[in-house]
Tab-separated table of C-alpha atoms and ligand atoms in Angstrom:
chain	number	residue	atom	x	y	z
A	1	UNK	CA	-4.170	-30.825	-1.259
A	2	UNK	CA	-5.026	-27.249	-0.389
A	3	UNK	CA	-6.904	-25.569	-3.276
A	4	UNK	CA	-7.179	-21.825	-3.626
A	5	UNK	CA	-10.754	-20.597	-3.355
A	6	UNK	CA	-10.951	-17.634	-5.688
A	7	UNK	CA	-13.677	-15.091	-4.849
A	8	UNK	CA	-15.514	-13.270	-7.589
A	9	UNK	CA	-16.554	-9.633	-7.289
A	10	UNK	CA	-20.285	-9.297	-6.831
A	11	UNK	CA	-22.496	-6.271	-6.261
A	12	UNK	CA	-25.225	-6.366	-3.531
A	13	UNK	CA	-26.735	-3.075	-4.629
A	14	UNK	CA	-26.043	0.644	-4.056
A	15	UNK	CA	-22.511	0.109	-5.315
A	16	UNK	CA	-21.603	-2.227	-2.425
A	17	UNK	CA	-18.987	-4.646	-3.739
A	18	UNK	CA	-18.337	-7.945	-1.999
A	19	UNK	CA	-16.066	-10.919	-2.524
A	20	UNK	CA	-18.127	-14.020	-3.143
A	21	UNK	CA	-16.217	-17.173	-2.154
A	22	UNK	CA	-19.256	-19.459	-2.462
A	23	UNK	CA	-20.784	-20.422	-4.787
A	24	UNK	CA	-18.070	-20.195	-7.444
A	25	UNK	CA	-17.446	-22.249	-10.594
A	26	UNK	CA	-15.087	-24.547	-8.663
A	27	UNK	CA	-17.082	-24.939	-5.417
A	28	UNK	CA	-20.806	-24.661	-4.799
A	29	UNK	CA	-20.857	-25.803	-1.175
A	30	UNK	CA	-18.523	-26.572	1.731
A	31	UNK	CA	-20.471	-28.881	3.947
A	32	UNK	CA	-23.939	-27.352	3.914
A	33	UNK	CA	-22.399	-23.821	3.707
A	34	UNK	CA	-23.725	-22.643	0.328
A	35	UNK	CA	-23.040	-18.954	0.294
A	36	UNK	CA	-20.104	-16.877	1.545
A	37	UNK	CA	-19.763	-13.122	0.949
A	38	UNK	CA	-17.014	-11.115	2.537
A	39	UNK	CA	-17.680	-7.348	2.604
A	40	UNK	CA	-15.468	-4.467	3.742
A	41	UNK	CA	-13.694	-3.141	5.644
A	42	UNK	CA	-15.574	-0.072	4.376
A	43	UNK	CA	-15.509	3.373	5.892
A	44	UNK	CA	-19.230	4.170	6.220
A	45	UNK	CA	-18.868	7.291	8.383
A	46	UNK	CA	-20.136	9.545	5.567
A	47	UNK	CA	-22.799	7.259	4.202
A	48	UNK	CA	-25.868	5.288	5.202
A	49	UNK	CA	-23.849	2.055	5.692
A	50	UNK	CA	-25.735	-1.156	5.097
A	51	UNK	CA	-29.249	-0.601	3.772
A	52	UNK	CA	-30.675	-3.942	2.661
A	53	UNK	CA	-34.441	-3.599	2.734
A	54	UNK	CA	-36.978	-6.362	3.314
A	55	UNK	CA	-36.321	-9.413	1.184
A	56	UNK	CA	-37.405	-13.088	1.465
A	57	UNK	CA	-35.553	-16.351	2.039
A	58	UNK	CA	-36.626	-19.997	1.845
A	59	UNK	CA	-34.848	-23.293	2.355
A	60	UNK	CA	-31.777	-21.990	4.115
A	61	UNK	CA	-30.344	-20.433	7.272
A	62	UNK	CA	-28.599	-17.077	7.152
A	63	UNK	CA	-25.603	-16.736	9.433
A	64	UNK	CA	-24.334	-13.190	10.094
A	65	UNK	CA	-20.784	-12.718	11.374
A	66	UNK	CA	-19.406	-9.220	11.828
A	67	UNK	CA	-15.707	-8.332	12.049
A	68	UNK	CA	-16.318	-4.585	12.576
A	69	UNK	CA	-19.369	-2.347	12.883
A	70	UNK	CA	-22.957	-2.846	13.781
A	71	UNK	CA	-26.047	-4.094	11.869
A	72	UNK	CA	-29.675	-4.002	12.850
A	73	UNK	CA	-31.652	-7.112	11.959
A	74	UNK	CA	-35.434	-7.041	11.618
A	75	UNK	CA	-37.639	-9.861	10.400
A	76	UNK	CA	-41.212	-10.811	9.635
A	77	UNK	CA	-41.483	-12.747	12.930
A	78	UNK	CA	-41.036	-9.412	14.689
A	79	UNK	CA	-37.449	-9.735	15.849
A	80	UNK	CA	-35.385	-6.584	16.178
A	81	UNK	CA	-31.777	-7.228	17.044
A	82	UNK	CA	-28.532	-5.279	16.890
A	83	UNK	CA	-25.510	-7.424	16.146
A	84	UNK	CA	-21.925	-6.617	16.946
A	85	UNK	CA	-18.560	-8.331	16.345
A	86	UNK	CA	-18.241	-11.532	18.348
A	87	UNK	CA	-21.966	-12.152	18.299
A	88	UNK	CA	-24.008	-14.418	16.060
A	89	UNK	CA	-27.345	-14.160	14.242
A	90	UNK	CA	-28.809	-17.301	12.787
A	91	UNK	CA	-32.057	-16.983	10.886
A	92	UNK	CA	-33.836	-20.136	9.775
A	93	UNK	CA	-35.898	-19.342	6.726
A	94	UNK	CA	-37.501	-22.815	6.309
A	95	UNK	CA	-40.797	-22.341	4.542
A	96	UNK	CA	-40.325	-18.575	4.399
A	97	UNK	CA	-39.262	-15.457	6.222
A	98	UNK	CA	-38.525	-11.864	5.205
A	99	UNK	CA	-35.817	-9.698	6.875
A	100	UNK	CA	-33.986	-6.456	6.543
A	101	UNK	CA	-30.408	-5.545	7.569
A	102	UNK	CA	-29.674	-1.904	8.085
A	103	UNK	CA	-27.117	0.363	9.700
A	104	UNK	CA	-28.685	2.658	12.208
A	105	UNK	CA	-28.620	6.449	11.487
A	106	UNK	CA	-25.733	6.729	13.985
A	107	UNK	CA	-23.344	3.869	13.290
A	108	UNK	CA	-19.644	2.988	13.802
A	109	UNK	CA	-17.184	4.084	11.150
A	110	UNK	CA	-16.211	0.657	9.764
A	111	UNK	CA	-18.287	-2.115	8.330
A	112	UNK	CA	-16.615	-5.500	7.769
A	113	UNK	CA	-18.221	-8.917	7.892
A	114	UNK	CA	-19.414	-12.118	6.400
A	115	UNK	CA	-22.827	-13.094	5.061
A	116	UNK	CA	-23.179	-16.829	5.149
A	117	UNK	CA	-25.985	-19.213	4.170
A	118	UNK	CA	-26.472	-22.820	5.165
A	119	UNK	CA	-28.581	-25.090	2.938
A	120	UNK	CA	-31.263	-26.922	4.942
A	121	UNK	CA	-31.613	-30.683	4.336
A	122	UNK	CA	-34.557	-31.478	2.092
A	123	UNK	CA	-36.471	-32.951	4.988
A	124	UNK	CA	-36.331	-29.644	6.870
A	125	UNK	CA	-36.584	-27.219	3.955
A	126	UNK	CA	-40.220	-26.421	4.907
A	127	UNK	CA	-39.627	-26.151	8.633
A	128	UNK	CA	-41.003	-23.203	10.610
A	129	UNK	CA	-39.015	-19.940	10.390
A	130	UNK	CA	-36.944	-18.995	13.428
A	131	UNK	CA	-34.343	-16.534	14.647
A	132	UNK	CA	-31.555	-16.940	17.183
A	133	UNK	CA	-29.090	-14.340	18.554
A	134	UNK	CA	-26.086	-15.535	20.575
A	135	UNK	CA	-24.232	-12.732	22.393
A	136	UNK	CA	-21.703	-15.037	24.080
A	137	UNK	CA	-19.832	-17.645	22.173
A	138	UNK	CA	-17.289	-20.215	23.419
A	139	UNK	CA	-13.598	-19.749	22.844
A	140	UNK	CA	-10.990	-22.501	22.359
A	141	UNK	CA	-7.289	-21.966	22.765
A	142	UNK	CA	-5.098	-24.284	20.698
A	143	UNK	CA	-1.415	-23.401	21.079
A	144	UNK	CA	-1.010	-19.913	19.548
A	145	UNK	CA	-4.525	-19.958	18.028
A	146	UNK	CA	-7.614	-18.505	19.662
A	147	UNK	CA	-10.897	-19.650	18.119
A	148	UNK	CA	-14.325	-18.214	18.670
A	149	UNK	CA	-16.737	-21.013	17.687
A	150	UNK	CA	-19.999	-19.705	16.256
A	151	UNK	CA	-21.359	-22.958	14.760
A	152	UNK	CA	-20.571	-26.470	15.757
A	153	UNK	CA	-17.684	-27.579	17.950
A	154	UNK	CA	-13.904	-27.078	17.857
A	155	UNK	CA	-11.366	-28.284	20.433
A	156	UNK	CA	-14.054	-28.752	23.092
A	157	UNK	CA	-15.764	-25.379	22.559
A	158	UNK	CA	-19.328	-25.853	21.334
A	159	UNK	CA	-21.673	-23.170	19.970
A	160	UNK	CA	-25.362	-23.195	20.960
A	161	UNK	CA	-26.347	-22.226	17.427
A	162	UNK	CA	-29.013	-24.477	16.010
A	163	UNK	CA	-27.991	-26.075	12.743
A	164	UNK	CA	-29.329	-29.147	10.970
A	165	UNK	CA	-26.283	-30.940	9.550
A	166	UNK	CA	-22.710	-31.589	10.818
A	167	UNK	CA	-21.097	-28.153	10.492
A	168	UNK	CA	-18.354	-25.918	11.826
A	169	UNK	CA	-17.878	-22.129	11.803
A	170	UNK	CA	-15.145	-20.307	13.755
A	171	UNK	CA	-13.162	-17.127	13.749
A	172	UNK	CA	-9.544	-17.876	14.543
A	173	UNK	CA	-6.691	-15.541	15.423
A	174	UNK	CA	-3.199	-16.974	14.940
A	175	UNK	CA	-0.063	-15.300	16.210
A	176	UNK	CA	3.547	-16.394	15.448
A	177	UNK	CA	5.287	-18.893	13.298
A	178	UNK	CA	4.747	-21.993	15.400
A	179	UNK	CA	1.730	-23.707	13.826
A	180	UNK	CA	-1.369	-24.461	15.815
A	181	UNK	CA	-2.744	-27.897	15.086
A	182	UNK	CA	-6.472	-27.479	15.099
A	183	UNK	CA	-8.360	-30.750	15.591
A	184	UNK	CA	-10.993	-31.181	12.865
A	185	UNK	CA	-13.424	-33.892	11.823
A	186	UNK	CA	-11.986	-36.264	9.242
A	187	UNK	CA	-15.269	-36.419	7.358
A	188	UNK	CA	-15.488	-32.650	7.025
A	189	UNK	CA	-14.365	-30.519	4.111
A	190	UNK	CA	-13.230	-27.020	5.040
A	191	UNK	CA	-12.893	-23.505	3.658
A	192	UNK	CA	-10.633	-20.853	5.116
A	193	UNK	CA	-10.902	-17.139	4.334
A	194	UNK	CA	-8.230	-14.735	5.675
A	195	UNK	CA	-9.892	-11.583	6.991
A	196	UNK	CA	-6.815	-9.850	8.522
A	197	UNK	CA	-3.054	-10.213	8.182
A	198	UNK	CA	-1.405	-13.234	6.667
A	199	UNK	CA	-1.874	-16.835	7.809
A	200	UNK	CA	-0.131	-19.964	6.711
A	201	UNK	CA	-2.671	-22.801	6.313
A	202	UNK	CA	-1.221	-26.304	5.931
A	203	UNK	CA	2.083	-24.624	4.909
A	204	UNK	CA	0.553	-22.315	2.308
A	205	UNK	CA	0.829	-18.600	2.816
A	206	UNK	CA	-2.526	-16.800	2.470
A	207	UNK	CA	-2.752	-12.998	2.567
A	208	UNK	CA	-5.750	-10.996	3.564
A	209	UNK	CA	-8.680	-11.784	1.247
A	210	UNK	CA	-7.263	-15.188	0.141
A	211	UNK	CA	-9.394	-18.281	0.493
A	212	UNK	CA	-8.551	-21.983	0.515
A	213	UNK	CA	-10.540	-25.192	0.195
A	214	UNK	CA	-9.442	-28.341	2.007
A	215	UNK	CA	-11.056	-31.658	1.064
A	216	UNK	CA	-12.028	-34.217	3.711
A	217	UNK	CA	-9.541	-36.681	5.171
A	218	UNK	CA	-7.524	-34.807	7.731
A	219	UNK	CA	-7.760	-34.889	11.510
A	220	UNK	CA	-5.878	-31.585	12.082
A	221	UNK	CA	-5.403	-28.291	10.322
A	222	UNK	CA	-2.070	-26.502	10.791
A	223	UNK	CA	-2.235	-22.692	10.978
A	224	UNK	CA	0.518	-20.206	11.732
A	225	UNK	CA	0.686	-16.409	11.664
A	226	UNK	CA	2.953	-14.447	9.298
A	227	UNK	CA	3.416	-12.848	11.795
A	228	UNK	CA	-0.242	-12.797	12.747
A	229	UNK	CA	-3.664	-12.974	11.198
A	230	UNK	CA	-7.282	-13.843	11.482
A	231	UNK	CA	-9.343	-16.337	9.507
A	232	UNK	CA	-12.836	-17.582	9.300
A	233	UNK	CA	-12.921	-21.406	9.154
A	234	UNK	CA	-15.970	-23.191	7.803
A	235	UNK	CA	-16.444	-26.924	7.626
A	236	UNK	CA	-19.010	-29.635	7.250
A	237	UNK	CA	-19.793	-33.019	5.859
A	238	UNK	CA	-20.125	-32.726	2.061
A	239	UNK	CA	-23.712	-31.800	1.203
A	240	UNK	CA	-24.904	-34.325	-1.354
A	241	UNK	CA	-28.612	-33.530	-1.674
A	242	UNK	CA	-30.056	-31.846	-4.798
A	243	UNK	CA	-29.614	-28.096	-4.468
A	244	UNK	CA	-31.213	-25.331	-6.512
A	245	UNK	CA	-30.094	-21.819	-5.640
A	246	UNK	CA	-31.559	-18.676	-7.148
A	247	UNK	CA	-31.596	-15.146	-5.719
A	248	UNK	CA	-32.405	-15.522	-1.994
A	249	UNK	CA	-33.905	-18.961	-2.311
A	250	UNK	CA	-32.613	-22.454	-1.784
A	251	UNK	CA	-34.552	-25.587	-2.603
A	252	UNK	CA	-34.342	-29.105	-3.843
A	253	UNK	CA	-36.459	-28.359	-6.955
A	254	UNK	CA	-37.035	-25.534	-9.393
A	255	UNK	CA	-40.742	-25.476	-8.485
A	256	UNK	CA	-39.983	-24.516	-4.879
A	257	UNK	CA	-37.973	-21.552	-6.122
A	258	UNK	CA	-40.494	-20.429	-8.670
A	259	UNK	CA	-43.395	-20.514	-6.200
A	260	UNK	CA	-41.306	-18.634	-3.561
A	261	UNK	CA	-40.690	-15.896	-6.143
A	262	UNK	CA	-44.418	-15.753	-7.072
A	263	UNK	CA	-45.414	-15.475	-3.413
A	264	UNK	CA	-42.919	-12.670	-2.748
A	265	UNK	CA	-44.083	-10.726	-5.764
A	266	UNK	CA	-47.756	-11.243	-4.828
A	267	UNK	CA	-47.071	-10.256	-1.217
A	268	UNK	CA	-48.102	-13.660	0.098
A	269	UNK	CA	-46.391	-16.057	2.572
A	270	UNK	CA	-43.570	-13.850	3.868
A	271	UNK	CA	-45.292	-11.007	5.701
A	272	UNK	CA	-44.061	-7.436	6.401
A	273	UNK	CA	-40.906	-6.470	8.298
A	274	UNK	CA	-41.988	-4.092	11.070
A	275	UNK	CA	-39.746	-1.085	11.564
A	276	UNK	CA	-37.602	-1.395	8.452
A	277	UNK	CA	-36.701	1.979	6.837
A	278	UNK	CA	-35.262	0.678	3.572
A	279	UNK	CA	-37.464	-0.144	0.585
A	280	UNK	CA	-38.694	-3.672	-0.090
A	281	UNK	CA	-36.445	-5.498	-2.590
A	282	UNK	CA	-38.289	-6.798	-5.661
A	283	UNK	CA	-37.378	-10.177	-7.054
A	284	UNK	CA	-35.390	-10.118	-10.271
A	285	UNK	CA	-36.769	-11.816	-13.389
A	286	UNK	CA	-36.200	-15.575	-13.570
A	287	UNK	CA	-33.492	-16.637	-15.991
A	288	UNK	CA	-34.609	-18.005	-19.359
A	289	UNK	CA	-34.956	-21.785	-19.249
A	290	UNK	CA	-35.480	-24.030	-16.302
A	291	UNK	CA	-33.522	-23.626	-13.017
A	292	UNK	CA	-31.428	-26.716	-12.565
A	293	UNK	CA	-29.928	-28.401	-9.513
A	294	UNK	CA	-26.147	-28.037	-9.254
B	1	MN	MN1	-30.926	-11.877	3.625
């Protein structure tokens, strides 16, 4: 029942290549998780590191999870926050926010992490923008597995991150061949991405960089190390609402996306990002034809 989630190579500018696990041709969402990029590990000691200038979002939450390095978040609400591995940034775009993500001039050698997006339910797509930083996250020990829970709840450990649909996000280290049986919600579908080492998931060996999709209907997920590894586990109740995704925007209709693009290009709605050094990112041209819901 385990399906392989094949990432495609994508560029996020300045020659930075990422593995994009969501959306792909086979899977557009896992729960309300609608975007999953894995970047690095990259040696950024001789370069500027991450330099993503001010750009807008609507209709989604961005979830930043670092495995190595340091990123500085700034947004149009005025937040200025350094994030490090083991910490969480959740930015709720709602009706609109702009942010920038940059490495400081002096930064650690390695950059390795995940950029995740969560689609907001239609009823909350126009909610007020917000930003949350969590420096301390709960840890669950399940046999030989150690899980840091950044969204939702796993084995009694519950994250304080604010999300708006039933959702799970955890970083899990597994050591040794005896499988850990991680208790999961039967209604949830899951995705696993191996970020270090090799991990056996439901009996299937997954090397670093491999991803797997697990449909709903299980109450436990078996994971063992070969001999050890680290994964990011995402889960949620299948997201069934209409979903239009284009560039940095998520909506339930094409009109929401088109008007968000117009407002960004006309410098309306989103506001400036104080303190950002990198240039503002212009919106690309809309594709020919009408944007359609997946
Ligand atoms: Mn962004």
